[in-house]
Structure formats: C-alpha cells, structure tokens
Amino acid sequence: MAKSSAPTGSALSRADRRVYELLKRQVQQERTTLKLIASENFASSAVLEATGSIFTNKYAEGYPGARYYEGNEIVDQLENLAVERLKALFGSEHANVQPYSGSPANQAVYRALLRPGDKVMGLALPEGGHLTHGWGVNFSGTDYQSVPYGVHEKTQQIDYDRLRDTAKRERPKLIWVGGTAYPRIFDYTAMAEIALEVEAYLVADIAHISGLIVAGAHPNPVPCCDVVTSTSHKSIRGPRGGFILSNKEDRYQALYHPKSKHNLARRIDRAVFPQLQGGPHMNTIAALAVALQEAATPSFRAYGQQIVKNAKALAQALQDRGFDLVTGGTDNHILILDLRDRPLSGKAYAERMAKAGIITNFNMVPGDPRDPAVTSGIRLGTPAVTSMGMREEQMDQIAAFIATVFTHPDDPDVHSCVRRAVADFCSSFQVPGIPGS
Ligand code: DSN
C-alpha cells in the first residue's frame, strides 16, 4: 500500500484521527486511480510544503510596502518574488498574485474594467466557456449584459467570423477568450483584431492552459490582451489560487474611465483589495512562487509539451475504439467525448468509470440534447497522468480501460476487474506530492 503524506506519528494523526484517516483514504484513492479530470493535477512536495507552512498565519492586507498590519517585511519579499517570477514567465508588465482563485480573479476584472450593466461577450458555457464569462446563473450573467458567442456547427471550433459580426453589432465593452472545455488553440491574434475593431477590452482566461503556455505548447495571450487571468493549480501545478496579469496602462482610459486617476494595473489591484478581498493567503502565494520557479525549468517545458502529446495519443486511441470527440481531436490537454448517440448520459458513464478507478467529469457538448445535470459529454485531461510520468504508450492502455467500461457499463464484475487493473497500472508510476509512492 502507498504511504500516506501524513505518516503515522505525524501531528495530524495524533491530533485528529478522523481527518487523518480521510487524508489517508484520499492518498490511497489518488495513488490507485487515473486522475483524468482536465482541471486537476499533482502539485510537487515543495509546493505542498509551502502551502502547509506557517505563512498561513500571517495577515498582510494591502500590497508590499503598503500593508495594514505590521510584521510584513518578510512576506513583502515573498509576494514581490512571486510577482516578479510571474511577470518574467509570461512577459507581462503587471501581476497580481492575491486572487483566491480563478472566479475571484475574473470578478476583479469586471470591477476594474466595467460598470454593472455593461455588455460582455464570452464563449457560451455549453460550448466550452466558463461560468464567469457571462453565463446566466453567475454574477457575470445577472449583473452584466451578456451576449455569448459559440462554435461553428460543423467544426465545433470557435466561429471567429460570426463572432466578429456579433461584436460589431453588439459593441461589447469586454470580450473573454478562454474556457474550460475547449480542446483547441485560441486564436488570440484574431480575437485582438476583433476587440480593436469594436473598442472592447480583450481578456484571456488561461486557467486551463497556463502551464502549456509557459511550456511553449500554446500561444501566449499576453502580447494581445489587456488582461489575462488564471488559476494556479491546473496545468501549471501550483497551489489552489489565482493570479492576474495586465498591461500597466489602459488603452481605453480616455474612452471608458476618463475620471479615474488610476491606471489599469492600479485598478486591477484595487479591485482585488480592498474592493473584493481581504487578507491575501500568504501560504498560497509562497507555494505559487515555488511553482513558478519549477515552471521556469527545462523539465517543465518538456512536461507541458508531453501533456499535449499524451492528449493527442489518447484522442487517437479513443477514436480507434469508436469514440467521437468534440472537434474531432485536441490541440491541448482536453478531450471531450461526444456521447449524444450513446444510450447513457455523460453523468452515467462518468459514474461507472469512477467505479472502475477512472476519474473524470461529465460535461456539456455543443448542441447537447440532455439536461446540464447529466449532459452528453465527458471531459478528459492529461495533465495529472503526465505528472505521474506517463507517455504516449500508456495512453493506449487508458483508452482500453475506458472502452471496456463503455462496453459493459452495468457489469459490477467488469468495474472491479478494471479497478484492480488500473491500480496495478498506476503502481508503476510516481505520484508527485505523495512520498514513497
Ligand atoms: N472548475 C474548473 C474546471 O473544472 O474546469 C473551472 O472553473
């Protein structure tokens, strides 16, 4: 059995048996299953150590050099280090590392750039977008006027021509580029041209692909965009958190913010604190700094490139076994199984795969006829299995496991048999952050 990251005799095991036991079980689960959730990953032991460090104890409301608490000389250096590493990695003029996660980062963008009621365009949620890009049930869809854009019926890829027509007609003040279930490269140059034509801010949400960008496996939006937001825990393998990159100056200051005495960078900072958040989580910022140093290495570059190679290999292996994929394949780390013609829903298949040790999530597909609570899709991603050291040759075996469950979805013996085979398969690989694995 794999060792837990909190060995017997640890402070946690003595202080709280119930949490300790749950942690041990989670370690065992992560050690013996295939983590194919596209937004999950394994942070390194160094990132986990910083996350669990005494930096969690420090209050530091404000920004380096201008805090509302004393005793911040050290965490000022820490935050500056994270900011400088981030700016260097992405080539941005300004960075804010305080957002608690991706949605708060996006909320700060709305606060900094728009007024309630202003018009935004984002990729529709069922076509691969994110809740905060203007979807109806989210604050971005209720407090702002949202005009979603979509994908082409045939290619299932973003229809840039239609997007341009809609933008010219609707004149949004902000256009989002990014998503959570879009398996193709985003054309930031095309989006920048459209945004310029209609005098809209262009904001990229790179939560899913930030690690790929750093690795050179996806274009970097920073040169094309006013603002870029991200989480820090997906392909970039940091702690659970978020960050914002931006230009210093606002190219539309005179048009949209003529009375503001603050430039774009300052407005972003003020939106994060004090407008939306209180004290930054300094332990998370410490762990982010560590992850950014890891991401700057040649081995991370190879890792990011391998994520995409693995996704392409998994796509081919699944297609060879008769699966349909949204857009017919992938350019990044995401694959979406299109299950519209299958007897069961995405949720039903995802539950059955989980019983067999294959952890995924159900997801809408373009033109999905099923309810969003069950959907006709399953999203798969390769960042976590790539972190375990898997390569193209392992993707065929993963596709074979998936195909077996799909062929016998309601046979508990098949679930158990695949579950054991998956555990055995995983045991040949190291899991970052799980010592002794
Ligand atoms: N929850 C994230 C994902 O799974 O893609 C998006 O916020």
Coordinates of C-alpha atoms and ligand atoms in Angstrom, one line a residue:
M1 CA 0.0 0.0 0.0
A2 CA 1.2 3.5 -0.8
K3 CA 2.5 5.5 2.1
S4 CA 0.4 8.5 3.2
S5 CA 1.8 12.0 3.0
A6 CA 1.0 12.2 6.8
P7 CA 2.8 9.2 8.2
T8 CA 1.7 7.5 11.4
G9 CA 3.0 9.5 14.3
S10 CA 2.5 12.8 12.5
A11 CA 1.0 15.8 14.4
L12 CA -2.2 15.3 12.3
S13 CA -2.5 11.6 13.1
R14 CA -2.2 12.4 16.8
A15 CA -4.4 15.5 16.8
D16 CA -7.3 14.5 14.6
R17 CA -7.8 10.9 13.8
R18 CA -10.8 11.4 11.6
V19 CA -9.2 14.0 9.3
Y20 CA -6.1 11.9 9.3
E21 CA -8.0 8.8 8.2
L22 CA -9.8 10.7 5.5
L23 CA -6.5 12.1 4.3
K24 CA -5.0 8.5 4.2
R25 CA -8.0 7.3 2.2
Q26 CA -7.7 10.3 -0.3
V27 CA -4.0 9.5 -0.7
Q28 CA -4.9 5.9 -1.4
Q29 CA -7.5 6.9 -3.9
E30 CA -5.2 9.3 -5.8
R31 CA -2.4 6.7 -5.8
T32 CA -4.6 3.9 -7.3
T33 CA -6.8 5.7 -9.8
L34 CA -6.4 7.5 -13.0
K35 CA -6.9 11.2 -12.5
L36 CA -8.3 12.3 -15.9
I37 CA -10.1 15.5 -14.7
A38 CA -8.7 18.1 -17.0
S39 CA -8.5 20.8 -14.3
E40 CA -6.7 18.7 -11.7
N41 CA -3.1 17.9 -11.2
F42 CA -0.5 16.8 -8.7
A43 CA 1.5 19.6 -7.0
S44 CA 5.0 18.8 -6.1
S45 CA 6.1 18.1 -2.5
A46 CA 7.8 21.5 -2.4
V47 CA 4.6 23.3 -3.4
L48 CA 2.6 21.3 -0.8
E49 CA 5.2 22.1 1.9
A50 CA 4.9 25.9 1.2
T51 CA 1.1 25.6 1.2
G52 CA 1.2 23.9 4.6
S53 CA 3.7 26.3 6.0
I54 CA 3.4 29.0 8.8
F55 CA 2.9 31.6 6.1
T56 CA -0.7 30.6 6.6
N57 CA -0.7 32.5 9.9
K58 CA 0.2 36.0 8.6
Y59 CA -2.2 38.7 7.9
A60 CA -1.0 41.1 5.1
E61 CA -3.9 43.2 3.9
G62 CA -2.6 45.6 1.3
Y63 CA 0.4 45.2 -1.0
P64 CA 4.1 45.0 -0.4
G65 CA 5.3 48.3 1.2
A66 CA 1.7 49.4 1.9
R67 CA 0.2 46.9 4.4
Y68 CA -2.4 47.5 7.1
Y69 CA -0.6 45.2 9.6
E70 CA 2.9 45.2 11.0
G71 CA 5.5 42.5 10.7
N72 CA 5.2 42.1 6.9
E73 CA 8.9 42.7 5.9
I74 CA 9.3 39.0 5.0
V75 CA 6.0 38.4 3.3
D76 CA 6.6 41.6 1.3
Q77 CA 9.7 40.0 -0.1
L78 CA 7.7 36.8 -0.7
E79 CA 4.9 38.5 -2.6
N80 CA 7.4 40.5 -4.7
L81 CA 9.2 37.3 -5.6
A82 CA 6.0 35.7 -6.8
V83 CA 5.1 38.8 -8.8
E84 CA 8.5 39.1 -10.4
R85 CA 8.6 35.4 -11.3
L86 CA 5.1 35.6 -12.8
K87 CA 6.0 38.7 -14.9
A88 CA 9.2 37.1 -16.2
L89 CA 7.5 33.8 -17.1
F90 CA 4.6 35.4 -19.1
G91 CA 6.3 38.6 -20.1
S92 CA 3.7 40.9 -18.6
E93 CA 4.0 44.4 -17.3
H94 CA 2.0 43.9 -14.1
A95 CA 0.9 40.9 -12.0
N96 CA -1.3 40.4 -9.0
V97 CA -1.0 37.2 -7.1
Q98 CA -3.6 37.7 -4.4
P99 CA -6.9 36.4 -6.0
Y100 CA -8.1 33.4 -4.0
S101 CA -8.9 31.5 -7.2
G102 CA -10.0 31.9 -10.8
S103 CA -13.5 33.1 -10.3
P104 CA -12.4 35.9 -7.8
A105 CA -9.7 36.9 -10.3
N106 CA -12.4 37.2 -13.0
Q107 CA -14.7 39.1 -10.7
A108 CA -11.8 41.6 -10.1
V109 CA -11.6 42.1 -13.9
Y110 CA -15.3 43.1 -14.0
R111 CA -14.8 45.5 -11.1
A112 CA -11.7 47.1 -12.7
L113 CA -12.9 47.4 -16.3
L114 CA -16.7 47.7 -16.3
R115 CA -19.8 49.0 -14.6
P116 CA -22.8 46.8 -13.8
G117 CA -25.0 46.5 -16.9
D118 CA -22.1 46.8 -19.3
K119 CA -22.0 44.4 -22.2
V120 CA -19.7 41.4 -22.3
M121 CA -19.1 38.5 -24.8
G122 CA -17.7 35.1 -23.8
L123 CA -17.7 31.6 -25.1
A124 CA -21.0 30.0 -24.1
L125 CA -20.8 27.5 -21.2
P126 CA -22.2 24.5 -23.2
E127 CA -19.7 25.2 -26.0
G128 CA -16.7 25.2 -23.6
G129 CA -16.7 28.6 -21.8
H130 CA -16.7 29.3 -18.1
L131 CA -19.5 30.5 -15.7
T132 CA -17.8 33.8 -15.1
H133 CA -17.6 34.7 -18.8
G134 CA -21.3 35.9 -18.8
W135 CA -23.3 32.7 -18.1
G136 CA -26.8 33.4 -16.9
V137 CA -26.7 31.8 -13.4
N138 CA -23.4 33.5 -12.5
F139 CA -23.0 37.2 -11.3
S140 CA -21.4 37.8 -14.7
G141 CA -24.7 37.0 -16.4
T142 CA -27.0 38.6 -14.0
D143 CA -25.1 41.9 -13.2
Y144 CA -23.8 42.4 -16.8
Q145 CA -25.4 42.2 -20.2
S146 CA -24.1 39.0 -21.7
V147 CA -24.0 38.2 -25.4
P148 CA -22.4 34.7 -25.6
Y149 CA -20.6 33.6 -28.7
G150 CA -20.3 30.0 -29.8
V151 CA -18.7 27.4 -32.0
H152 CA -19.3 26.5 -35.7
E153 CA -22.0 23.8 -36.1
K154 CA -19.7 21.7 -38.3
T155 CA -16.2 22.2 -36.9
Q156 CA -17.3 22.7 -33.3
Q157 CA -14.5 25.3 -33.2
I158 CA -14.9 29.0 -32.4
D159 CA -16.6 30.7 -35.3
Y160 CA -14.4 33.8 -35.5
D161 CA -16.3 35.3 -38.5
R162 CA -19.7 35.1 -36.7
L163 CA -18.0 36.4 -33.5
R164 CA -16.8 39.4 -35.4
D165 CA -20.3 40.1 -36.8
T166 CA -21.9 39.8 -33.4
A167 CA -19.2 42.0 -31.8
K168 CA -19.7 44.7 -34.5
R169 CA -23.5 44.6 -33.9
E170 CA -23.5 44.4 -30.1
R171 CA -20.4 46.6 -29.3
P172 CA -19.4 44.8 -26.1
K173 CA -17.1 46.6 -23.7
L174 CA -15.2 43.4 -22.9
I175 CA -14.6 40.1 -24.8
W176 CA -13.4 37.0 -23.0
V177 CA -11.2 34.5 -24.7
G178 CA -10.7 31.2 -22.9
G179 CA -12.7 28.3 -21.5
T180 CA -12.9 25.1 -19.5
A181 CA -13.9 22.6 -22.2
Y182 CA -12.4 23.8 -25.4
P183 CA -9.9 21.4 -26.9
R184 CA -8.3 23.7 -29.5
I185 CA -5.8 26.5 -29.7
F186 CA -7.3 30.0 -29.1
D187 CA -6.5 32.4 -31.9
Y188 CA -5.5 35.5 -29.8
T189 CA -4.5 37.4 -32.8
A190 CA -7.9 37.1 -34.4
M191 CA -9.6 38.0 -31.1
A192 CA -7.3 41.0 -30.7
E193 CA -8.3 42.3 -34.1
I194 CA -12.0 42.0 -33.3
A195 CA -11.6 43.6 -29.9
L196 CA -9.8 46.5 -31.5
E197 CA -12.4 47.0 -34.2
V198 CA -15.2 47.3 -31.6
E199 CA -13.1 49.1 -28.9
A200 CA -13.5 46.3 -26.4
Y201 CA -11.1 45.1 -23.8
L202 CA -9.8 41.7 -24.6
V203 CA -9.3 39.5 -21.5
A204 CA -7.9 35.9 -21.7
D205 CA -8.7 33.4 -19.1
I206 CA -5.8 30.9 -19.2
A207 CA -6.8 28.9 -16.1
H208 CA -6.6 25.6 -18.0
I209 CA -3.6 26.3 -20.2
S210 CA -1.2 28.4 -18.2
G211 CA 1.2 25.5 -17.9
L212 CA 1.0 24.8 -21.6
I213 CA 1.7 28.5 -22.4
V214 CA 4.8 28.5 -20.1
A215 CA 6.0 25.3 -21.8
G216 CA 5.5 26.8 -25.3
A217 CA 2.8 24.3 -26.1
H218 CA 0.1 27.0 -26.6
P219 CA 0.5 30.7 -27.8
N220 CA 0.9 33.3 -25.0
P221 CA -2.0 35.8 -25.0
V222 CA -0.1 38.5 -23.0
P223 CA 1.0 40.5 -26.1
C224 CA -2.6 40.5 -27.5
C225 CA -4.7 41.2 -24.4
D226 CA -5.4 43.9 -21.9
V227 CA -5.7 41.5 -19.0
V228 CA -5.0 37.8 -18.5
T229 CA -6.4 35.8 -15.6
S230 CA -5.7 32.3 -14.3
T231 CA -6.0 29.8 -11.6
S232 CA -2.6 28.4 -10.3
H233 CA -3.5 24.8 -9.7
K234 CA -4.2 23.3 -13.1
S235 CA -1.6 22.6 -15.8
I236 CA 0.9 25.0 -14.1
R237 CA 0.9 22.7 -11.0
G238 CA 0.8 25.3 -8.3
P239 CA -1.4 25.6 -5.2
R240 CA -5.1 26.3 -5.2
G241 CA -5.2 30.0 -6.1
G242 CA -5.3 32.6 -8.9
F243 CA -3.5 35.4 -10.5
I244 CA -4.0 38.4 -12.9
L245 CA -1.6 39.7 -15.4
S246 CA -2.2 43.1 -17.2
N247 CA -0.7 46.0 -19.0
K248 CA 0.2 49.0 -16.9
E249 CA -1.8 51.5 -18.9
D250 CA -5.4 51.3 -20.0
R251 CA -5.6 51.8 -23.8
Y252 CA -9.3 52.9 -23.3
Q253 CA -8.7 55.1 -20.3
A254 CA -10.0 58.2 -22.0
L255 CA -12.9 56.4 -23.5
Y256 CA -14.2 54.3 -20.6
H257 CA -12.6 55.7 -17.5
P258 CA -11.9 59.4 -18.1
K259 CA -12.5 60.3 -14.5
S260 CA -10.3 57.7 -12.9
K261 CA -7.0 58.8 -11.5
H262 CA -5.7 55.2 -11.6
N263 CA -4.2 53.3 -14.5
L264 CA -5.2 49.7 -15.4
A265 CA -2.7 48.0 -13.1
R266 CA -3.7 50.1 -10.2
R267 CA -7.4 49.5 -10.9
I268 CA -6.9 45.7 -11.0
D269 CA -5.0 45.8 -7.7
R270 CA -7.7 47.9 -6.0
A271 CA -10.4 45.6 -7.4
V272 CA -8.7 42.6 -5.7
F273 CA -8.0 44.5 -2.5
P274 CA -9.9 46.3 -0.9
Q275 CA -12.9 46.0 -3.2
L276 CA -13.4 42.2 -3.2
Q277 CA -11.0 40.5 -0.9
G278 CA -9.4 40.9 2.5
G279 CA -6.0 39.4 3.5
P280 CA -4.1 37.5 0.9
H281 CA -3.3 33.9 1.6
M282 CA 0.4 34.2 2.0
N283 CA 1.0 30.4 2.2
T284 CA -0.7 30.1 -1.2
I285 CA 1.5 33.0 -2.5
A286 CA 4.6 31.2 -1.2
A287 CA 3.6 28.0 -2.9
L288 CA 2.8 29.9 -6.1
A289 CA 6.3 31.3 -6.0
V290 CA 7.7 27.8 -5.7
A291 CA 5.6 26.5 -8.6
L292 CA 6.7 29.4 -10.8
Q293 CA 10.3 28.5 -10.2
E294 CA 9.5 24.9 -11.1
A295 CA 7.7 26.1 -14.2
A296 CA 10.7 28.1 -15.4
T297 CA 12.8 24.9 -15.8
P298 CA 13.6 22.9 -19.0
S299 CA 11.9 19.9 -17.4
F300 CA 8.7 21.8 -17.0
R301 CA 8.9 22.7 -20.7
A302 CA 9.2 19.1 -21.6
Y303 CA 6.3 18.3 -19.2
G304 CA 4.0 20.8 -20.8
Q305 CA 4.9 19.5 -24.3
Q306 CA 4.3 15.9 -23.1
I307 CA 0.8 16.8 -21.8
V308 CA -0.2 17.7 -25.4
K309 CA 1.5 14.7 -27.0
N310 CA -0.4 12.5 -24.5
A311 CA -3.7 14.1 -25.2
K312 CA -3.2 13.6 -28.9
A313 CA -2.2 10.0 -28.4
L314 CA -5.3 9.4 -26.1
A315 CA -7.5 11.0 -28.7
Q316 CA -6.2 8.7 -31.4
A317 CA -6.5 5.6 -29.2
L318 CA -10.1 6.5 -28.3
Q319 CA -11.1 7.3 -31.9
D320 CA -9.6 3.9 -32.9
R321 CA -12.0 2.4 -30.5
G322 CA -15.0 4.1 -32.0
F323 CA -15.3 7.2 -29.7
D324 CA -16.5 10.5 -31.1
L325 CA -14.6 13.6 -29.9
V326 CA -15.8 17.1 -29.9
T327 CA -13.9 19.0 -32.7
G328 CA -12.5 15.6 -33.9
G329 CA -9.5 15.8 -31.6
T330 CA -7.4 18.1 -29.5
D331 CA -4.6 20.7 -29.6
N332 CA -4.2 21.0 -25.9
H333 CA -4.7 18.8 -22.8
I334 CA -8.5 18.4 -23.1
L335 CA -10.6 15.8 -24.9
I336 CA -14.4 15.8 -24.8
L337 CA -16.2 12.6 -25.5
D338 CA -19.3 13.2 -27.5
L339 CA -21.9 10.8 -26.2
R340 CA -25.0 12.2 -27.9
D341 CA -25.5 8.9 -29.8
R342 CA -24.9 6.7 -26.7
P343 CA -27.6 5.1 -24.6
L344 CA -26.5 6.6 -21.3
S345 CA -25.7 10.2 -20.3
G346 CA -22.3 11.7 -19.6
K347 CA -23.0 11.5 -15.9
A348 CA -24.0 7.8 -16.0
Y349 CA -20.8 6.9 -17.9
A350 CA -18.7 9.1 -15.6
E351 CA -20.1 7.3 -12.5
R352 CA -19.4 3.9 -14.0
M353 CA -15.8 4.9 -14.9
A354 CA -15.2 6.1 -11.4
K355 CA -16.3 2.7 -10.1
A356 CA -13.5 1.3 -12.3
G357 CA -10.9 3.8 -11.0
I358 CA -11.1 6.2 -13.9
I359 CA -11.9 9.7 -12.5
T360 CA -13.4 12.2 -15.0
N361 CA -16.3 14.7 -15.1
F362 CA -19.4 14.9 -17.2
N363 CA -19.6 17.9 -19.4
M364 CA -21.9 19.6 -21.9
V365 CA -21.1 19.2 -25.6
P366 CA -22.1 21.7 -28.3
G367 CA -25.8 21.1 -29.2
D368 CA -26.3 18.9 -26.2
P369 CA -29.8 17.5 -26.1
R370 CA -29.6 16.3 -22.5
D371 CA -30.1 18.3 -19.3
P372 CA -26.9 20.1 -17.9
A373 CA -27.3 17.9 -14.8
V374 CA -26.5 14.8 -16.8
T375 CA -25.1 16.0 -20.2
S376 CA -24.0 14.1 -23.2
G377 CA -20.3 14.5 -22.8
I378 CA -17.3 13.5 -20.7
R379 CA -14.3 15.7 -20.3
L380 CA -10.8 14.1 -20.1
G381 CA -7.5 15.7 -19.5
T382 CA -3.9 14.6 -19.4
P383 CA -2.0 17.0 -17.0
A384 CA -2.2 14.7 -14.0
V385 CA -1.3 11.4 -15.7
T386 CA 1.6 13.3 -17.4
S387 CA 2.8 14.5 -13.9
M388 CA 2.9 10.8 -13.0
G389 CA 5.4 10.2 -15.8
M390 CA 3.0 8.6 -18.3
R391 CA 3.8 9.0 -22.0
E392 CA 2.1 8.2 -25.4
E393 CA 2.5 4.4 -24.9
Q394 CA 0.4 4.5 -21.7
M395 CA -2.5 6.4 -23.4
D396 CA -3.5 3.3 -25.4
Q397 CA -3.9 1.3 -22.2
I398 CA -6.0 4.1 -20.7
A399 CA -8.2 4.2 -23.8
A400 CA -8.6 0.4 -23.5
F401 CA -9.7 0.7 -19.8
I402 CA -12.3 3.3 -20.9
A403 CA -13.6 1.3 -23.8
T404 CA -14.0 -1.8 -21.5
V405 CA -16.2 0.2 -19.1
F406 CA -18.3 1.6 -22.0
T407 CA -18.8 -1.9 -23.4
H408 CA -20.0 -3.3 -20.1
P409 CA -21.4 -0.2 -18.3
D410 CA -23.6 -2.1 -15.9
D411 CA -21.4 -5.1 -15.0
P412 CA -20.0 -4.7 -11.5
D413 CA -17.5 -7.5 -12.1
V414 CA -16.1 -5.6 -15.0
H415 CA -15.9 -2.4 -12.8
S416 CA -14.0 -4.4 -10.2
C417 CA -11.7 -6.0 -12.7
V418 CA -10.8 -2.7 -14.4
R419 CA -10.4 -1.1 -10.9
R420 CA -7.8 -3.7 -10.0
A421 CA -6.0 -3.4 -13.3
V422 CA -6.0 0.4 -13.1
A423 CA -4.4 0.3 -9.6
D424 CA -1.8 -2.1 -10.8
F425 CA -1.1 0.1 -13.8
C426 CA -0.8 3.2 -11.6
S427 CA 1.6 1.4 -9.2
S428 CA 4.4 1.6 -11.8
F429 CA 4.4 5.4 -11.6
Q430 CA 5.5 8.0 -9.1
V431 CA 2.8 10.4 -7.9
P432 CA 4.3 13.9 -7.1
G433 CA 3.4 15.0 -3.6
I434 CA 2.8 11.5 -2.3
P435 CA 6.1 10.4 -0.7
G436 CA 7.0 6.8 -1.1
S437 CA 4.5 6.3 -4.0
Ligands
DSN1 N1 -13.8 24.0 -12.2 C1 -12.9 24.4 -13.3 C2 -12.8 23.2 -14.2 O1 -13.0 22.1 -13.9 O2 -12.5 23.5 -15.4 C3 -13.4 25.6 -13.9 O3 -13.7 26.5 -13.0

